[in-house]
Short mmCIF file of C-alpha atoms in Angstrom, two decimals:
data_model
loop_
_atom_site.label_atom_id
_atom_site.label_comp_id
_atom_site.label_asym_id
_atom_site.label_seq_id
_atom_site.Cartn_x
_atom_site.Cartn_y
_atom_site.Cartn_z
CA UNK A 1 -19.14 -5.54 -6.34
CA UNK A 2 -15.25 -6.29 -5.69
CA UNK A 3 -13.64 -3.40 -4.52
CA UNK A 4 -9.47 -3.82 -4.31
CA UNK A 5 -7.68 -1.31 -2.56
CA UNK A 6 -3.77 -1.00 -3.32
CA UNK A 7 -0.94 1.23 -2.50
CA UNK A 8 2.22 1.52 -1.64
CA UNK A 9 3.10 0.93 2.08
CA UNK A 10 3.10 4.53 4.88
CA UNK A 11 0.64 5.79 2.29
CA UNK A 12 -2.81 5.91 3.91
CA UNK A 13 -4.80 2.31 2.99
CA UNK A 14 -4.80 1.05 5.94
CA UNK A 15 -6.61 4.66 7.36
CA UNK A 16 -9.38 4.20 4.37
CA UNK A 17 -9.39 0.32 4.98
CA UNK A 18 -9.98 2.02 8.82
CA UNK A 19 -13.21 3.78 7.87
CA UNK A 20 -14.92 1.18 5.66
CA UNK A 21 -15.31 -1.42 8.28
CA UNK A 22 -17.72 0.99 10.20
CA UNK A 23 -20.11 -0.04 7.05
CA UNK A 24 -21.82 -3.68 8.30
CA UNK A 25 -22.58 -3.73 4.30
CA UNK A 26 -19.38 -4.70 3.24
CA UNK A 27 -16.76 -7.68 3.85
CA UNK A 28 -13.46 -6.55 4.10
CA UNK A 29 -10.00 -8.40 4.16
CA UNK A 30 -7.13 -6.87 5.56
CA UNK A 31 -3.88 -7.42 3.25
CA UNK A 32 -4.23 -11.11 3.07
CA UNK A 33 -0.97 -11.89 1.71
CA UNK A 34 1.20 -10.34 4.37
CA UNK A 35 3.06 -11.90 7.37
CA UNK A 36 1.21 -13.45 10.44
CA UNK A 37 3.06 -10.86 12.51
CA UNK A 38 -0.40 -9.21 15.10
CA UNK A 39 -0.51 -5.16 14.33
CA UNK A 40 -2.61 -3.34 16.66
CA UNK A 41 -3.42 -0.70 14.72
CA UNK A 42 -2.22 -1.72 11.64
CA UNK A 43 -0.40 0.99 9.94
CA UNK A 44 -2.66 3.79 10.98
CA UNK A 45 -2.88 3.33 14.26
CA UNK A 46 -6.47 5.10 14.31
CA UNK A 47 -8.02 1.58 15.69
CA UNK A 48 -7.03 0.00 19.15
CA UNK A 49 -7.30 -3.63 17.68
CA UNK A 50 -5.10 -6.26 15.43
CA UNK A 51 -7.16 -5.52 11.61
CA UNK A 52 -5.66 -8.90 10.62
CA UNK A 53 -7.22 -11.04 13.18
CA UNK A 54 -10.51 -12.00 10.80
CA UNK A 55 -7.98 -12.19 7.37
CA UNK A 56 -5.30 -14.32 9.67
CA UNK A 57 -7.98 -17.12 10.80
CA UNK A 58 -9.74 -17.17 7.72
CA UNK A 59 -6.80 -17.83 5.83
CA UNK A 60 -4.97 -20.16 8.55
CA UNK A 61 -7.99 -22.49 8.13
CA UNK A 62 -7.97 -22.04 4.56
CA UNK A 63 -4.29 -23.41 4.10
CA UNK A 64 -5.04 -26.26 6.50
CA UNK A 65 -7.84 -27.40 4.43
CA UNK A 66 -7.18 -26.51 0.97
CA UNK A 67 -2.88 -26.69 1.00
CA UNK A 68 -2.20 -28.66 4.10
CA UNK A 69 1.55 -29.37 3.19
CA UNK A 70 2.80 -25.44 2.44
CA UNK A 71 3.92 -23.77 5.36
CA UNK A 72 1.33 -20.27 6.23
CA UNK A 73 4.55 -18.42 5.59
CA UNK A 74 4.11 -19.25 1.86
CA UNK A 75 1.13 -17.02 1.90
CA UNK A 76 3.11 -13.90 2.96
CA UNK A 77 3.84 -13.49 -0.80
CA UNK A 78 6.50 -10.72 -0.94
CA UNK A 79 7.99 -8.49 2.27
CA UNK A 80 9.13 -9.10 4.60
CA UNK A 81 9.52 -12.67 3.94
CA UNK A 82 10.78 -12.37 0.49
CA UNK A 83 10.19 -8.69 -1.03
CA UNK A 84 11.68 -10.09 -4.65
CA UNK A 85 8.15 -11.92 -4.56
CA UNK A 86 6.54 -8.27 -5.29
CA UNK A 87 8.71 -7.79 -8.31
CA UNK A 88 6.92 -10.67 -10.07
CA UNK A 89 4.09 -10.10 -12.63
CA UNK A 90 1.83 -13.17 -11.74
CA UNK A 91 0.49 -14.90 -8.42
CA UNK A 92 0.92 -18.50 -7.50
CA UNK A 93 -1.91 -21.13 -7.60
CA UNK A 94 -2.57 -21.20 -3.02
CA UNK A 95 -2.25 -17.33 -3.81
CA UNK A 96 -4.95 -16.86 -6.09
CA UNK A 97 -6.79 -19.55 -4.60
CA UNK A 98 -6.70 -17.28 -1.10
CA UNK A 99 -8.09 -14.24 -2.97
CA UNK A 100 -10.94 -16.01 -4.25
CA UNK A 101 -11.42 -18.09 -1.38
CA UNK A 102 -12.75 -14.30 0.08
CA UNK A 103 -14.05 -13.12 -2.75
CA UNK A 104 -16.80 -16.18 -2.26
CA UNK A 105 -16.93 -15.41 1.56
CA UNK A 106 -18.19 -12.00 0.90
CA UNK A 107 -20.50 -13.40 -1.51
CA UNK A 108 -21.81 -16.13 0.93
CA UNK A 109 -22.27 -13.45 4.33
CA UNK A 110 -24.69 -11.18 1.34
CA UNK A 111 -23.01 -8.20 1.68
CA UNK A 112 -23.60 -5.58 -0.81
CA UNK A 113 -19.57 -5.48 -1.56
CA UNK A 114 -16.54 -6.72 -0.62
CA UNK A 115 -13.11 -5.38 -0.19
CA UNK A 116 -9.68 -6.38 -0.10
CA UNK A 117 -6.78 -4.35 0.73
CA UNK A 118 -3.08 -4.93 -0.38
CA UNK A 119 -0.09 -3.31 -0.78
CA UNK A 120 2.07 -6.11 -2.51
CA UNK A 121 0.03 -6.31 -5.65
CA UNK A 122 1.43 -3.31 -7.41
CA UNK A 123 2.45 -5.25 -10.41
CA UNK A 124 -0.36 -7.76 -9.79
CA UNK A 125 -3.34 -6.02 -11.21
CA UNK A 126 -4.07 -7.80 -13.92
CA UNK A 127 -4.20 -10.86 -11.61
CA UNK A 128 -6.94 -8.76 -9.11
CA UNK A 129 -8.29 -7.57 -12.95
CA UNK A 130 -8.34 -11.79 -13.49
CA UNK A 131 -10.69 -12.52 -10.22
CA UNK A 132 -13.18 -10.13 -11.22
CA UNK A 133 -13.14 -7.82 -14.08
CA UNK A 134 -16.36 -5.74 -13.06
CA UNK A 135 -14.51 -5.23 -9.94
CA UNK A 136 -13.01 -1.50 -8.85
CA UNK A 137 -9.58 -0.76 -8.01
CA UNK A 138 -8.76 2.19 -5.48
CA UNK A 139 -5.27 2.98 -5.49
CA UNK A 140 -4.40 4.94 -2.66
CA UNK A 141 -1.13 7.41 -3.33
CA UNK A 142 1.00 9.60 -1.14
CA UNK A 143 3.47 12.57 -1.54
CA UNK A 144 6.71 10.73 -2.23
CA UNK A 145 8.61 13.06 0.29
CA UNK A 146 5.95 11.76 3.39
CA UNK A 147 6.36 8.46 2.14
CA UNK A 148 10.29 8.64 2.06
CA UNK A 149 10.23 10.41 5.73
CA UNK A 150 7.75 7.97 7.11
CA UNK A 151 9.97 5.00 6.08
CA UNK A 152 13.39 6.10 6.77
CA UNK A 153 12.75 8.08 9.96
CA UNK A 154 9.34 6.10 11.25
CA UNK A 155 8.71 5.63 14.72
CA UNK A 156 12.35 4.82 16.68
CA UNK A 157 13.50 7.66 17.92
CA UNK A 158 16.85 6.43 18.58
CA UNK A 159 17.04 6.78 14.66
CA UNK A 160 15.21 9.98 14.48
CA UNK A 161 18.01 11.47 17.20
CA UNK A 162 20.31 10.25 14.86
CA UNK A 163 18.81 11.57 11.71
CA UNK A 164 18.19 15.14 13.86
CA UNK A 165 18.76 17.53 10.14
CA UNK A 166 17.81 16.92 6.88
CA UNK A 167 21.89 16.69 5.59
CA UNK A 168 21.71 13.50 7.96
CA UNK A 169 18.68 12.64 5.99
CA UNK A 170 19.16 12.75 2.68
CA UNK A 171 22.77 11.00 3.29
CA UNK A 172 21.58 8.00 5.15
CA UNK A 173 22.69 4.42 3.90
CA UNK A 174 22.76 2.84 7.30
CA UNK A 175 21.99 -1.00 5.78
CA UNK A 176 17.88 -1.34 6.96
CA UNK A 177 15.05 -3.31 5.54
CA UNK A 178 12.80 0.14 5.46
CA UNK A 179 9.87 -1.51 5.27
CA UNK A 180 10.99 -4.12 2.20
CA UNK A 181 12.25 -1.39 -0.02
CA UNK A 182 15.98 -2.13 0.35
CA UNK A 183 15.22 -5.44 -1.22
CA UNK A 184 12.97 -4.31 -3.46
CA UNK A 185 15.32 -1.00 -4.55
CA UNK A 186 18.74 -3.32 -4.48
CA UNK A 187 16.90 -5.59 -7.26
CA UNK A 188 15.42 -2.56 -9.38
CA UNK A 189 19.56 -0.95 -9.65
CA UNK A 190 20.25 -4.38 -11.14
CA UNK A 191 17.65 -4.52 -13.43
CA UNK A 192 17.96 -1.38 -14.84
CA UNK A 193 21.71 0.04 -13.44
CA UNK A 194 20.24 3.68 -12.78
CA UNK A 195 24.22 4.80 -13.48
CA UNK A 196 23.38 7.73 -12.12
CA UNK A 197 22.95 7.16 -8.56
CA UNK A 198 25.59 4.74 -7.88
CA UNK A 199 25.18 3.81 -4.36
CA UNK A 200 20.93 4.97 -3.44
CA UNK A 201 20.95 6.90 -0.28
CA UNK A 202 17.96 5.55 2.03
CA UNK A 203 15.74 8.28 0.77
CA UNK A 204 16.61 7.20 -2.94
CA UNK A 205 15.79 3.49 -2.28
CA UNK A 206 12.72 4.18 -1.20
CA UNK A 207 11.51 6.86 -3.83
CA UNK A 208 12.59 4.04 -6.16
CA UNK A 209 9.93 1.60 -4.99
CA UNK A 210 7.21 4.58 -5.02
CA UNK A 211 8.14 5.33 -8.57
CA UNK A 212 7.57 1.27 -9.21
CA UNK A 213 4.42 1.34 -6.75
CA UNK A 214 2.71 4.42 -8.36
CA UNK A 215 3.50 3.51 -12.28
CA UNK A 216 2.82 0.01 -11.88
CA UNK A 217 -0.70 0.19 -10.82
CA UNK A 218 -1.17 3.06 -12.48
CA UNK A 219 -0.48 1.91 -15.73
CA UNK A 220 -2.40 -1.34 -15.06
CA UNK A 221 -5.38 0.19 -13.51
CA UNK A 222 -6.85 2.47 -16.04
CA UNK A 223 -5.62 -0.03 -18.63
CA UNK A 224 -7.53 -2.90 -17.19
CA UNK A 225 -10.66 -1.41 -14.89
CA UNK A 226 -10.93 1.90 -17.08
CA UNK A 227 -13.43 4.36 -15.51
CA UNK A 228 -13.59 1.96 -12.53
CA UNK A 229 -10.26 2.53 -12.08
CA UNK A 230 -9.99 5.13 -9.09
CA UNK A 231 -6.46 7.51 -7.94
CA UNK A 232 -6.85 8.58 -4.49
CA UNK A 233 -4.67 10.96 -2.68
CA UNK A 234 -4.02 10.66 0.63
CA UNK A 235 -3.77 14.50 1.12
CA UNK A 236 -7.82 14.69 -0.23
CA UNK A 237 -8.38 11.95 1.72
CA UNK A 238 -6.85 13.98 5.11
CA UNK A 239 -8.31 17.76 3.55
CA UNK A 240 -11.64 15.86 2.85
CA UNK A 241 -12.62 12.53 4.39
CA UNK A 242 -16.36 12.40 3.67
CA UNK A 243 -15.96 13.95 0.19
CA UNK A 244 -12.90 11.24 -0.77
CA UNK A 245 -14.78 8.25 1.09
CA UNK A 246 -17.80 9.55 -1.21
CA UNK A 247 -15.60 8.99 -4.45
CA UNK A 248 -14.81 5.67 -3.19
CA UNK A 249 -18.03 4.38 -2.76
CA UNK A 250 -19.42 5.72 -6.27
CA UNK A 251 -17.73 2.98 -7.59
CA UNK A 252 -19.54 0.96 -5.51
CA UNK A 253 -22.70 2.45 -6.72
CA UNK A 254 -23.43 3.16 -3.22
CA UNK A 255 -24.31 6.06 -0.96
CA UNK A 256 -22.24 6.39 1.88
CA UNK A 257 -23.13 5.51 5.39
CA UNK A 258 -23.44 8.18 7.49
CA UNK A 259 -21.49 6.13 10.41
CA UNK A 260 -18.73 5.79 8.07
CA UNK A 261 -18.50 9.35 7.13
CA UNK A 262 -18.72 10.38 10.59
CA UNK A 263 -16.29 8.28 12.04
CA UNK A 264 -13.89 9.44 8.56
CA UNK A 265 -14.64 12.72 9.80
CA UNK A 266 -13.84 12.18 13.63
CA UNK A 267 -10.64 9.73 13.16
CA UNK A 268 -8.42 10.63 9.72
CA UNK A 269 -5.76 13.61 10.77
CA UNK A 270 -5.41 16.45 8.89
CA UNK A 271 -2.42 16.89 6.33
CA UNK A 272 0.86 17.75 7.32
CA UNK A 273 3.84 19.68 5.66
CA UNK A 274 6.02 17.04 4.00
CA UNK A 275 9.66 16.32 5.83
CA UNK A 276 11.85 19.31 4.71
CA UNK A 277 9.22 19.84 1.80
CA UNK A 278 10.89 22.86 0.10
CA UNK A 279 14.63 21.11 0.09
CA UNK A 280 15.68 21.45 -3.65
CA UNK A 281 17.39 17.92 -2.78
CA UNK A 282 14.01 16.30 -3.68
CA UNK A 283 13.70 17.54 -6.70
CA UNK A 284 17.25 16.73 -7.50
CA UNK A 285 16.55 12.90 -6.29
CA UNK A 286 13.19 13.09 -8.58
CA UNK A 287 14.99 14.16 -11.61
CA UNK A 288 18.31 11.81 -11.36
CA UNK A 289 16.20 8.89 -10.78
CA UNK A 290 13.72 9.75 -13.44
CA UNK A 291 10.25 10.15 -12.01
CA UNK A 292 9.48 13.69 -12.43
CA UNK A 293 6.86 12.51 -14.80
CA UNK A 294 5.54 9.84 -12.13
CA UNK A 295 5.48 13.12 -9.91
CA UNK A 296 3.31 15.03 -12.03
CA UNK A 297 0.37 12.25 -12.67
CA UNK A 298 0.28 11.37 -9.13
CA UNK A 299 -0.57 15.51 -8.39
CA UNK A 300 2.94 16.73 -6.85
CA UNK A 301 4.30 18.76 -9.15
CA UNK A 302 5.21 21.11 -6.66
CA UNK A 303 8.54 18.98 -5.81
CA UNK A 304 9.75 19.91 -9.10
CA UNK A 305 10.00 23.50 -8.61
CA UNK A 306 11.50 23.28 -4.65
#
């Protein structure tokens, strides 16, 4: 069994990607279309080594074998390179080739499944959908207000201290990549003017790319892989980590390893209030951009009465 994992980026993959490679039964590849840029940690932070390491060589010898003249660059297909990349329905041919190039490894080492984990494929489903279509898609989603916060405010604090209350927040439009959704927001206005914002704060950019993130594979996901198709919440996954690793592997047809479960269990933090969660200028953003449905289906309804 193929099991892709997708979400949108700060939303908790990289913390389930985290637990499933305590289970020897499974091959997993670590978001093999992103930049060669070492992570310790990756985006969790929950494990003291570089995730990428295995994906990088595998797919550093795969380019020098199978596509010798493209640059490895060419295989970080969207942000930060070039976040437009994400915005485009299909894959190109080294792309695909990569993907399936793992696929087979997992097949060859005999594990029971194998996994790969993106967060760039959003509008790519039906290419994932293409590579296998008994496969099982996980797509990991997050409260769009801890998303927002994560991304805007992150880790400096030099731009926390200047963001110190939540006016400085929600007014922010210092010019920053935030994590490839400036790109990725400036070319959704475009497309589609969203009149009513004008000029997107920071916070507005980047609930623009969750609304895009969440819909997209959405949408595709219980179009395409149906019941096999599953929504996970990164809140359940931090309230509950054996219970949600459980619904991931029944679509795996698997019981879960008790060395997975336990290190879920030791390793995933518990939730946290959302960045000035009650603010009625969430809602506000919600509604004038248009997502309050988006909102609902992903389970955070609660924004819309703050």
């Amino acid at each position: 069994m193929k099991l892709f994992i997708q979400g949108m980026r700060r939303s908790g993959t990289t913390i389930l990607y985290d637990a499933l490679l305590d289970d020897p039964e499974l091959s997993c590849f670590y978001e093999p279309l992103r930049e060669e840029k070492e992570t310790v940690g990756g985006g969790s932070g929950a494990r003291d080594l570089d995730v990428f390491a295995e994906t990088r060589a595998i797919r550093d010898r795969f380019r020098r074998e199978r596509y010798p003249d493209l640059p490895i660059d060419a295989f970080n297909w969207g942000g930060p390179r070039e976040p437009a990349l994400e915005l485009e329905p299909e894959l190109p041919e080294h792309c695909v080739d990569l993907l399936r190039h793992l696929i087979e490894l997992g097949d060859a080492a005999r594990t029971a499944d194998t996994v790969i984990k993106e967060t760039r494929l959003y509008l790519k489903v039906a290419a994932l959908h293409r590579l296998d279509s008994e496969g099982s898609l996980v797509h990991v989603v997050r409260d769009p207000r801890a998303v927002t916060a994560s991304i805007v405010l992150g880790r400096n604090r030099r731009r926390q201290r200047k963001l110190r209350t939540a006016d400085d927040f929600f007014a922010d439009r210092v010019d920053r990549k935030l994590w490839s959704s400036r790109e990725i927001s400036a070319r959704l206005v475009e497309r589609s003017g969203y009149p009513a914002i004008g000029d997107p704060s920071n916070a507005e950019r980047v609930l623009l790319v969750w609304r895009l993130t969440f819909e997209a594979a959405r949408v595709d996901g219980l179009r395409l892989f149906g019941d096999r198709y599953l929504l996970l919440r990164n809140e359940d996954l931090r309230t509950d980590p054996a219970g949600s690793i459980e619904r991931v592997y029944r679509m795996l047809d698997r019981p879960v390893p008790e060395q997975v479960a336990s290190w879920a269990r030791a390793n995933v933090r518990p939730p946290q209030e959302p960045y000035a969660a009650g603010d009625p200028r969430w809602r506000e953003a919600v509604e004038r951009l248009g997502m309050a449905d988006a909102v609902e289906e992903a389970g955070y309804g609660e924004i819309l009465a703050s």
